[in-house]
mmCIF file of C-alpha atoms in Angstrom:
data_model
loop_
_atom_site.group_PDB
_atom_site.id
_atom_site.type_symbol
_atom_site.label_atom_id
_atom_site.label_comp_id
_atom_site.label_asym_id
_atom_site.label_seq_id
_atom_site.Cartn_x
_atom_site.Cartn_y
_atom_site.Cartn_z
ATOM 1 C CA MET A 1 120.149 105.679 42.265
ATOM 2 C CA LYS A 2 118.006 102.542 42.401
ATOM 3 C CA VAL A 3 115.756 101.557 39.482
ATOM 4 C CA ILE A 4 113.000 98.939 39.429
ATOM 5 C CA VAL A 5 112.735 96.828 36.279
ATOM 6 C CA ASP A 6 109.435 94.991 35.840
ATOM 7 C CA THR A 7 110.552 91.901 33.929
ATOM 8 C CA MET A 8 107.036 90.676 33.119
ATOM 9 C CA GLY A 9 104.804 91.623 30.198
ATOM 10 C CA SER A 10 107.420 91.785 27.443
ATOM 11 C CA ASP A 11 106.820 90.213 24.029
ATOM 12 C CA LYS A 12 110.461 89.068 24.094
ATOM 13 C CA GLY A 13 110.417 87.510 27.570
ATOM 14 C CA SER A 14 112.326 88.470 30.702
ATOM 15 C CA ASP A 15 115.843 87.747 29.396
ATOM 16 C CA GLU A 16 116.019 90.916 27.297
ATOM 17 C CA LEU A 17 114.813 93.021 30.207
ATOM 18 C CA VAL A 18 117.395 91.543 32.567
ATOM 19 C CA LYS A 19 120.115 92.015 29.941
ATOM 20 C CA GLY A 20 119.116 95.647 29.438
ATOM 21 C CA ALA A 21 119.204 96.260 33.188
ATOM 22 C CA LEU A 22 122.673 94.722 33.498
ATOM 23 C CA ASN A 23 123.916 96.818 30.567
ATOM 24 C CA ALA A 24 122.574 99.919 32.297
ATOM 25 C CA ILE A 25 124.495 99.019 35.473
ATOM 26 C CA GLU A 26 127.705 98.867 33.467
ATOM 27 C CA GLU A 27 127.091 102.237 31.825
ATOM 28 C CA TYR A 28 125.447 104.252 34.612
ATOM 29 C CA ASP A 29 125.989 104.556 38.353
ATOM 30 C CA ILE A 30 122.841 102.722 39.447
ATOM 31 C CA GLU A 31 121.464 99.699 41.265
ATOM 32 C CA VAL A 32 118.499 97.693 39.981
ATOM 33 C CA ILE A 33 115.663 95.692 41.480
ATOM 34 C CA LEU A 34 114.510 92.964 39.096
ATOM 35 C CA ILE A 35 110.919 91.922 39.773
ATOM 36 C CA GLY A 36 109.130 88.954 38.211
ATOM 37 C CA ASN A 37 109.654 85.223 37.747
ATOM 38 C CA GLU A 38 112.527 84.563 40.140
ATOM 39 C CA GLU A 39 113.602 81.319 38.471
ATOM 40 C CA LYS A 40 113.866 82.896 35.021
ATOM 41 C CA ILE A 41 115.627 85.991 36.319
ATOM 42 C CA ASN A 42 118.213 83.961 38.239
ATOM 43 C CA LYS A 43 118.794 81.667 35.268
ATOM 44 C CA LYS A 44 119.688 84.697 33.143
ATOM 45 C CA LEU A 45 121.844 86.168 35.917
ATOM 46 C CA GLU A 46 123.806 82.936 36.257
ATOM 47 C CA LYS A 47 124.928 83.313 32.636
ATOM 48 C CA SER A 48 125.942 86.958 33.078
ATOM 49 C CA ASN A 49 128.827 88.880 34.576
ATOM 50 C CA TYR A 50 127.609 91.612 36.907
ATOM 51 C CA ASP A 51 128.189 93.291 40.268
ATOM 52 C CA ILE A 52 126.080 91.259 42.680
ATOM 53 C CA LYS A 53 125.977 94.210 45.085
ATOM 54 C CA LYS A 54 124.031 96.237 42.522
ATOM 55 C CA VAL A 55 121.276 93.704 41.764
ATOM 56 C CA GLU A 56 118.332 92.647 43.881
ATOM 57 C CA VAL A 57 115.791 90.039 42.762
ATOM 58 C CA ILE A 58 112.201 89.960 43.990
ATOM 59 C CA GLY A 59 110.074 87.017 42.903
ATOM 60 C CA THR A 60 106.356 87.420 42.256
ATOM 61 C CA SER A 61 103.644 84.842 41.644
ATOM 62 C CA GLN A 62 101.158 86.734 39.460
ATOM 63 C CA VAL A 63 101.209 88.305 35.992
ATOM 64 C CA ILE A 64 99.114 91.137 34.542
ATOM 65 C CA THR A 65 98.485 90.367 30.879
ATOM 66 C CA ASN A 66 97.467 92.749 28.097
ATOM 67 C CA ASP A 67 93.993 91.203 28.186
ATOM 68 C CA ASP A 68 93.452 92.017 31.871
ATOM 69 C CA ASP A 69 91.244 94.893 32.942
ATOM 70 C CA PRO A 70 93.735 97.537 34.155
ATOM 71 C CA VAL A 71 92.066 98.746 37.356
ATOM 72 C CA ARG A 72 90.650 95.358 38.348
ATOM 73 C CA SER A 73 94.006 93.630 37.856
ATOM 74 C CA ILE A 74 95.852 96.200 39.972
ATOM 75 C CA ARG A 75 93.400 95.625 42.817
ATOM 76 C CA SER A 76 93.141 91.832 42.555
ATOM 77 C CA LYS A 77 96.670 90.785 41.610
ATOM 78 C CA LYS A 78 98.552 92.094 44.615
ATOM 79 C CA ASP A 79 101.611 89.941 43.878
ATOM 80 C CA ALA A 80 101.981 90.963 40.236
ATOM 81 C CA SER A 81 105.392 92.421 39.374
ATOM 82 C CA MET A 82 103.942 95.770 38.339
ATOM 83 C CA VAL A 83 101.961 96.128 41.578
ATOM 84 C CA VAL A 84 104.890 95.084 43.775
ATOM 85 C CA GLY A 85 107.169 97.506 41.932
ATOM 86 C CA ALA A 86 104.728 100.407 42.252
ATOM 87 C CA ARG A 87 104.356 99.700 45.955
ATOM 88 C CA LEU A 88 108.138 99.724 46.494
ATOM 89 C CA LEU A 89 108.396 102.971 44.538
ATOM 90 C CA SER A 90 105.608 104.525 46.592
ATOM 91 C CA GLU A 91 107.390 103.512 49.798
ATOM 92 C CA GLY A 92 110.582 105.237 48.669
ATOM 93 C CA LYS A 93 112.597 102.042 48.265
ATOM 94 C CA ALA A 94 113.566 102.959 44.706
ATOM 95 C CA ASP A 95 113.875 106.089 42.565
ATOM 96 C CA GLY A 96 111.974 105.010 39.447
ATOM 97 C CA MET A 97 110.460 102.093 37.555
ATOM 98 C CA ILE A 98 110.367 100.909 33.950
ATOM 99 C CA SER A 99 107.825 98.416 32.616
ATOM 100 C CA THR A 100 106.925 96.919 29.242
ATOM 101 C CA GLY A 101 103.614 95.600 30.578
ATOM 102 C CA ASN A 102 99.954 96.542 30.186
ATOM 103 C CA THR A 103 99.843 100.328 29.634
ATOM 104 C CA GLY A 104 96.486 100.815 31.333
ATOM 105 C CA ALA A 105 97.566 98.765 34.328
ATOM 106 C CA LEU A 106 100.792 100.766 34.687
ATOM 107 C CA LEU A 107 98.784 103.981 34.573
ATOM 108 C CA ALA A 108 96.385 102.566 37.189
ATOM 109 C CA ALA A 109 99.297 101.478 39.396
ATOM 110 C CA GLY A 110 100.806 104.929 39.118
ATOM 111 C CA THR A 111 97.506 106.615 39.899
ATOM 112 C CA PHE A 112 96.174 104.443 42.728
ATOM 113 C CA ILE A 113 99.349 103.118 44.367
ATOM 114 C CA ILE A 114 101.889 105.904 43.841
ATOM 115 C CA GLY A 115 99.519 108.819 43.344
ATOM 116 C CA ARG A 116 99.326 111.858 41.070
ATOM 117 C CA ILE A 117 101.100 115.156 41.502
ATOM 118 C CA PRO A 118 98.780 117.607 43.354
ATOM 119 C CA GLY A 119 96.910 119.678 40.781
ATOM 120 C CA ILE A 120 97.128 117.034 38.051
ATOM 121 C CA ASP A 121 93.821 115.335 37.235
ATOM 122 C CA ARG A 122 95.224 112.706 34.845
ATOM 123 C CA ALA A 123 98.696 111.452 34.053
ATOM 124 C CA ALA A 124 99.753 111.527 30.390
ATOM 125 C CA ILE A 125 101.999 109.329 28.282
ATOM 126 C CA SER A 126 104.670 111.530 26.712
ATOM 127 C CA VAL A 127 106.480 110.280 23.619
ATOM 128 C CA LEU A 128 109.424 111.748 21.712
ATOM 129 C CA TYR A 129 108.150 112.169 18.163
ATOM 130 C CA PRO A 130 110.857 112.158 15.423
ATOM 131 C CA THR A 131 110.626 115.084 12.996
ATOM 132 C CA LYS A 132 112.668 116.686 10.195
ATOM 133 C CA SER A 133 114.260 119.092 12.660
ATOM 134 C CA GLY A 134 114.761 116.744 15.612
ATOM 135 C CA PHE A 135 112.035 115.826 18.083
ATOM 136 C CA SER A 136 108.692 117.022 19.318
ATOM 137 C CA LEU A 137 107.020 115.771 22.502
ATOM 138 C CA LEU A 138 103.618 114.192 21.887
ATOM 139 C CA LEU A 139 101.192 113.936 24.806
ATOM 140 C CA ASP A 140 98.874 112.363 25.594
ATOM 141 C CA ALA A 141 99.890 109.313 23.522
ATOM 142 C CA GLY A 142 97.207 106.960 24.803
ATOM 143 C CA ALA A 143 96.538 107.162 28.537
ATOM 144 C CA ASN A 144 93.294 109.167 28.361
ATOM 145 C CA VAL A 145 90.957 108.527 25.446
ATOM 146 C CA ASP A 146 88.476 110.907 27.055
ATOM 147 C CA ALA A 147 89.690 114.188 28.521
ATOM 148 C CA ARG A 148 88.669 117.717 29.465
ATOM 149 C CA ALA A 149 90.184 120.971 28.282
ATOM 150 C CA ASP A 150 91.815 121.665 31.660
ATOM 151 C CA MET A 151 93.517 118.249 31.490
ATOM 152 C CA LEU A 152 95.007 119.068 28.082
ATOM 153 C CA GLU A 153 96.224 122.364 29.535
ATOM 154 C CA GLN A 154 97.939 120.384 32.308
ATOM 155 C CA PHE A 155 99.534 118.119 29.666
ATOM 156 C CA ALA A 156 100.901 121.220 27.946
ATOM 157 C CA ILE A 157 102.361 122.556 31.201
ATOM 158 C CA MET A 158 104.061 119.254 32.030
ATOM 159 C CA GLY A 159 105.303 118.868 28.473
ATOM 160 C CA SER A 160 106.814 122.348 28.506
ATOM 161 C CA ILE A 161 108.731 121.629 31.703
ATOM 162 C CA TYR A 162 109.958 118.297 30.322
ATOM 163 C CA MET A 163 111.136 119.750 27.009
ATOM 164 C CA GLU A 164 112.821 122.724 28.653
ATOM 165 C CA ASN A 165 114.771 120.637 31.172
ATOM 166 C CA ILE A 166 115.331 117.267 29.489
ATOM 167 C CA MET A 167 115.611 118.331 25.838
ATOM 168 C CA GLU A 168 116.994 121.768 26.773
ATOM 169 C CA LYS A 169 114.527 123.699 24.623
ATOM 170 C CA SER A 170 114.261 127.297 25.764
ATOM 171 C CA SER A 171 110.652 128.542 25.842
ATOM 172 C CA PRO A 172 109.327 125.487 23.933
ATOM 173 C CA THR A 173 106.418 126.066 21.581
ATOM 174 C CA VAL A 174 103.071 124.362 22.161
ATOM 175 C CA GLY A 175 100.694 123.282 19.392
ATOM 176 C CA LEU A 176 97.212 121.791 19.662
ATOM 177 C CA ILE A 177 96.566 118.945 17.208
ATOM 178 C CA ASN A 178 93.457 119.797 15.199
ATOM 179 C CA ILE A 179 91.793 119.311 11.818
ATOM 180 C CA GLY A 180 92.719 122.855 10.794
ATOM 181 C CA VAL A 181 94.861 125.763 11.965
ATOM 182 C CA GLU A 182 91.948 128.180 12.302
ATOM 183 C CA GLU A 183 90.774 128.977 15.833
ATOM 184 C CA SER A 184 87.190 128.180 14.830
ATOM 185 C CA LYS A 185 88.022 124.595 13.718
ATOM 186 C CA GLY A 186 87.640 121.424 15.795
ATOM 187 C CA ASN A 187 85.289 119.838 18.289
ATOM 188 C CA LYS A 188 84.268 121.319 21.639
ATOM 189 C CA LEU A 189 87.243 119.820 23.475
ATOM 190 C CA VAL A 190 89.758 121.367 21.079
ATOM 191 C CA LYS A 191 88.021 124.756 21.028
ATOM 192 C CA ASP A 192 87.841 124.899 24.833
ATOM 193 C CA THR A 193 91.497 123.854 25.107
ATOM 194 C CA TYR A 194 92.515 126.474 22.569
ATOM 195 C CA GLU A 195 90.887 129.168 24.701
ATOM 196 C CA LEU A 196 92.704 128.025 27.861
ATOM 197 C CA LEU A 197 96.099 127.777 26.165
ATOM 198 C CA HIS A 198 95.623 131.113 24.404
ATOM 199 C CA LYS A 199 94.936 132.838 27.734
ATOM 200 C CA GLY A 200 97.758 131.026 29.548
ATOM 201 C CA GLU A 201 101.456 131.830 29.886
ATOM 202 C CA LEU A 202 102.862 128.988 27.777
ATOM 203 C CA ASN A 203 104.405 129.644 24.370
ATOM 204 C CA PHE A 204 101.229 128.548 22.582
ATOM 205 C CA ILE A 205 101.343 129.033 18.798
ATOM 206 C CA GLY A 206 97.863 127.686 17.984
ATOM 207 C CA ASN A 207 96.464 124.677 16.170
ATOM 208 C CA ILE A 208 98.554 122.316 14.065
ATOM 209 C CA GLU A 209 97.341 119.851 11.448
ATOM 210 C CA ALA A 210 98.499 116.244 11.345
ATOM 211 C CA ARG A 211 100.312 116.671 8.022
ATOM 212 C CA ASP A 212 102.569 119.307 9.611
ATOM 213 C CA LEU A 213 103.610 117.246 12.656
ATOM 214 C CA PRO A 214 106.650 115.619 10.961
ATOM 215 C CA LYS A 215 108.038 119.039 9.998
ATOM 216 C CA GLY A 216 109.032 119.702 13.599
ATOM 217 C CA GLU A 217 107.732 123.264 13.681
ATOM 218 C CA VAL A 218 106.253 122.759 17.169
ATOM 219 C CA ASP A 219 108.076 121.437 20.245
ATOM 220 C CA ILE A 220 105.060 120.097 22.176
ATOM 221 C CA LEU A 221 102.100 118.414 20.474
ATOM 222 C CA VAL A 222 99.009 118.344 22.678
ATOM 223 C CA SER A 223 95.950 116.120 22.236
ATOM 224 C CA ASP A 224 93.744 113.692 24.102
ATOM 225 C CA GLY A 225 94.973 110.096 24.256
ATOM 226 C CA PHE A 226 92.613 108.922 21.506
ATOM 227 C CA VAL A 227 94.002 111.284 18.875
ATOM 228 C CA GLY A 228 97.561 111.048 20.192
ATOM 229 C CA ASN A 229 97.661 107.266 20.032
ATOM 230 C CA ILE A 230 96.331 107.228 16.470
ATOM 231 C CA VAL A 231 98.984 109.767 15.438
ATOM 232 C CA LEU A 232 101.708 107.688 17.098
ATOM 233 C CA LYS A 233 100.636 104.331 15.668
ATOM 234 C CA LEU A 234 100.108 105.750 12.166
ATOM 235 C CA THR A 235 103.560 107.347 12.242
ATOM 236 C CA GLU A 236 105.181 104.094 13.423
ATOM 237 C CA GLY A 237 103.437 102.169 10.655
ATOM 238 C CA MET A 238 104.411 104.684 7.985
ATOM 239 C CA ALA A 239 108.047 104.685 9.120
ATOM 240 C CA ILE A 240 108.240 100.880 8.947
ATOM 241 C CA SER A 241 106.530 100.805 5.538
ATOM 242 C CA ILE A 242 108.788 103.496 4.064
ATOM 243 C CA MET A 243 111.940 101.715 5.248
ATOM 244 C CA GLU A 244 110.672 98.447 3.765
ATOM 245 C CA MET A 245 109.847 100.125 0.441
ATOM 246 C CA LEU A 246 113.293 101.720 0.317
ATOM 247 C CA LYS A 247 114.903 98.348 0.956
ATOM 248 C CA GLU A 248 112.882 96.744 -1.857
ATOM 249 C CA LYS A 249 113.883 99.506 -4.268
ATOM 250 C CA PHE A 250 117.575 99.368 -3.382
ATOM 251 C CA ILE A 251 117.890 95.596 -3.913
ATOM 252 C CA LYS A 252 115.940 95.655 -7.170
ATOM 253 C CA ASN A 253 118.974 95.453 -9.493
ATOM 254 C CA THR A 254 122.725 96.022 -9.676
ATOM 255 C CA ARG A 255 122.384 99.757 -10.305
ATOM 256 C CA THR A 256 120.175 100.332 -7.252
ATOM 257 C CA LYS A 257 122.398 98.109 -5.102
ATOM 258 C CA LEU A 258 125.352 100.271 -6.084
ATOM 259 C CA ALA A 259 123.408 103.404 -5.175
ATOM 260 C CA ALA A 260 122.520 101.859 -1.797
ATOM 261 C CA GLY A 261 126.231 101.283 -1.195
ATOM 262 C CA PHE A 262 126.950 104.991 -1.582
ATOM 263 C CA LEU A 263 124.057 105.834 0.786
ATOM 264 C CA LYS A 264 124.766 103.104 3.326
ATOM 265 C CA THR A 265 125.791 105.445 6.151
ATOM 266 C CA GLU A 266 122.893 107.855 5.589
ATOM 267 C CA LEU A 267 120.339 105.040 5.409
ATOM 268 C CA ARG A 268 121.661 103.502 8.621
ATOM 269 C CA GLU A 269 121.449 106.881 10.377
ATOM 270 C CA LEU A 270 117.864 107.342 9.170
ATOM 271 C CA LYS A 271 116.889 103.878 10.384
ATOM 272 C CA GLU A 272 118.408 104.510 13.811
ATOM 273 C CA PHE A 273 116.696 107.906 14.040
ATOM 274 C CA MET A 274 113.286 106.281 13.442
ATOM 275 C CA ASP A 275 114.006 103.357 15.795
ATOM 276 C CA TYR A 276 111.991 103.610 19.052
ATOM 277 C CA ARG A 277 114.673 101.576 20.849
ATOM 278 C CA GLN A 278 116.991 104.570 20.766
ATOM 279 C CA TYR A 279 114.616 106.493 23.068
ATOM 280 C CA GLY A 280 113.712 103.670 25.435
ATOM 281 C CA GLY A 281 110.175 104.496 26.434
ATOM 282 C CA ALA A 282 107.556 107.052 27.358
ATOM 283 C CA PRO A 283 107.542 108.819 30.748
ATOM 284 C CA LEU A 284 104.170 108.979 32.496
ATOM 285 C CA LEU A 285 103.992 112.672 33.346
ATOM 286 C CA GLY A 286 101.808 113.554 36.313
ATOM 287 C CA ILE A 287 102.729 110.667 38.637
ATOM 288 C CA LYS A 288 104.564 111.499 41.885
ATOM 289 C CA LYS A 289 107.458 109.158 41.080
ATOM 290 C CA PRO A 290 109.354 108.548 37.802
ATOM 291 C CA LEU A 291 107.592 105.884 35.709
ATOM 292 C CA VAL A 292 108.560 104.888 32.164
ATOM 293 C CA LYS A 293 106.407 102.762 29.871
ATOM 294 C CA ALA A 294 108.585 100.862 27.413
ATOM 295 C CA HIS A 295 107.347 99.272 24.192
ATOM 296 C CA GLY A 296 106.010 95.734 24.578
ATOM 297 C CA SER A 297 108.577 94.434 22.107
ATOM 298 C CA SER A 298 111.516 96.233 23.737
ATOM 299 C CA ASP A 299 114.891 94.509 23.586
ATOM 300 C CA SER A 300 117.895 95.081 25.843
ATOM 301 C CA LEU A 301 118.887 98.287 24.006
ATOM 302 C CA ALA A 302 115.447 99.826 24.499
ATOM 303 C CA VAL A 303 115.434 98.851 28.180
ATOM 304 C CA LYS A 304 118.875 100.346 28.778
ATOM 305 C CA ASN A 305 117.839 103.595 27.065
ATOM 306 C CA GLY A 306 114.565 103.621 29.001
ATOM 307 C CA ILE A 307 116.551 103.444 32.221
ATOM 308 C CA LYS A 308 118.643 106.374 30.965
ATOM 309 C CA GLN A 309 115.402 108.336 30.593
ATOM 310 C CA LEU A 310 114.535 107.543 34.207
ATOM 311 C CA ILE A 311 117.952 108.700 35.365
ATOM 312 C CA ASP A 312 117.648 112.027 33.520
ATOM 313 C CA PHE A 313 114.071 112.466 34.732
ATOM 314 C CA LYS A 314 115.136 111.985 38.354
ATOM 315 C CA ASN A 315 118.353 113.996 38.170
ATOM 316 C CA ARG A 316 116.636 116.992 36.542
ATOM 317 C CA ASP A 317 113.974 116.934 39.307
ATOM 318 C CA ILE A 318 111.117 117.201 36.787
ATOM 319 C CA ILE A 319 108.394 116.201 39.251
ATOM 320 C CA ASN A 320 109.327 118.942 41.703
ATOM 321 C CA MET A 321 109.384 121.469 38.864
ATOM 322 C CA ILE A 322 105.876 120.459 37.788
ATOM 323 C CA GLU A 323 104.654 120.790 41.375
ATOM 324 C CA LYS A 324 106.109 124.297 41.697
ATOM 325 C CA GLU A 325 104.636 125.391 38.367
ATOM 326 C CA LEU A 326 101.170 124.191 39.358
ATOM 327 C CA GLU A 327 101.395 126.065 42.675
ATOM 328 C CA LYS A 328 101.462 129.300 40.666
ATOM 329 C CA LYS A 329 98.052 128.625 39.092
#
């Protein structure tokens, strides 16, 4: 398997992305194409031990920044790493791509260069959402701030296939994020989506309120990208704040420091469970080739785990499964 790593757009620079790719080569049976600033990539490679047969470097001259207009930048910056990578993926010269760059631009590259799965109107960002009982899949987590009810139904279908085959959840439950559990609650989009999901063949259990998301009672959390992104960012912020407050409490005095010592293993496990780096990134469901959007501040661990997501995504043939499911409709 050959994986493209877009080394541009990271808050931490290209070194961490190259390191993560090299770590993935050591752990998994893959080859990588590193795309970006050739000088910086080669400088990092010179300091590393790796199998030269498994690494290809492609230099590019342009960069898509977070301030760039997504669609305009994809069309005007033809030699940007993200555009070059998407083109190679579209041409079948690789099996998947991971990028920490501009989310909107990656979505645009996937849509206009690689293309969507037939029957899918919009791709969705799917994120593993930590809960008390494990994980739920949240989608859309920010790709589509405006959406139609049929698009949310498509998100639910893709999410169900992903959870069943990647997370091995049999007949995963689907919940629609809303301001109340009653069928009559919500705006027009939510009400129309409820009707579609209720009539469909998915394991739809109804509406779910935001306060119940962390309980893990629903496997797939469906919303438009506006609501989904707010849920995701609020949860990330709360997790960071809670961990910081716990740390402050445990170093307050000798007694609390002693208590922290007894709970050291449990606290470390909790921190790792809430750490986005353990999950690597968010697959863009609905694109014809495997694409993973990694966090802008991803380090080598996050990149390596993001590549693992790509490998699982490809090996489980998720895209083909989505295509077959949509043919039934």
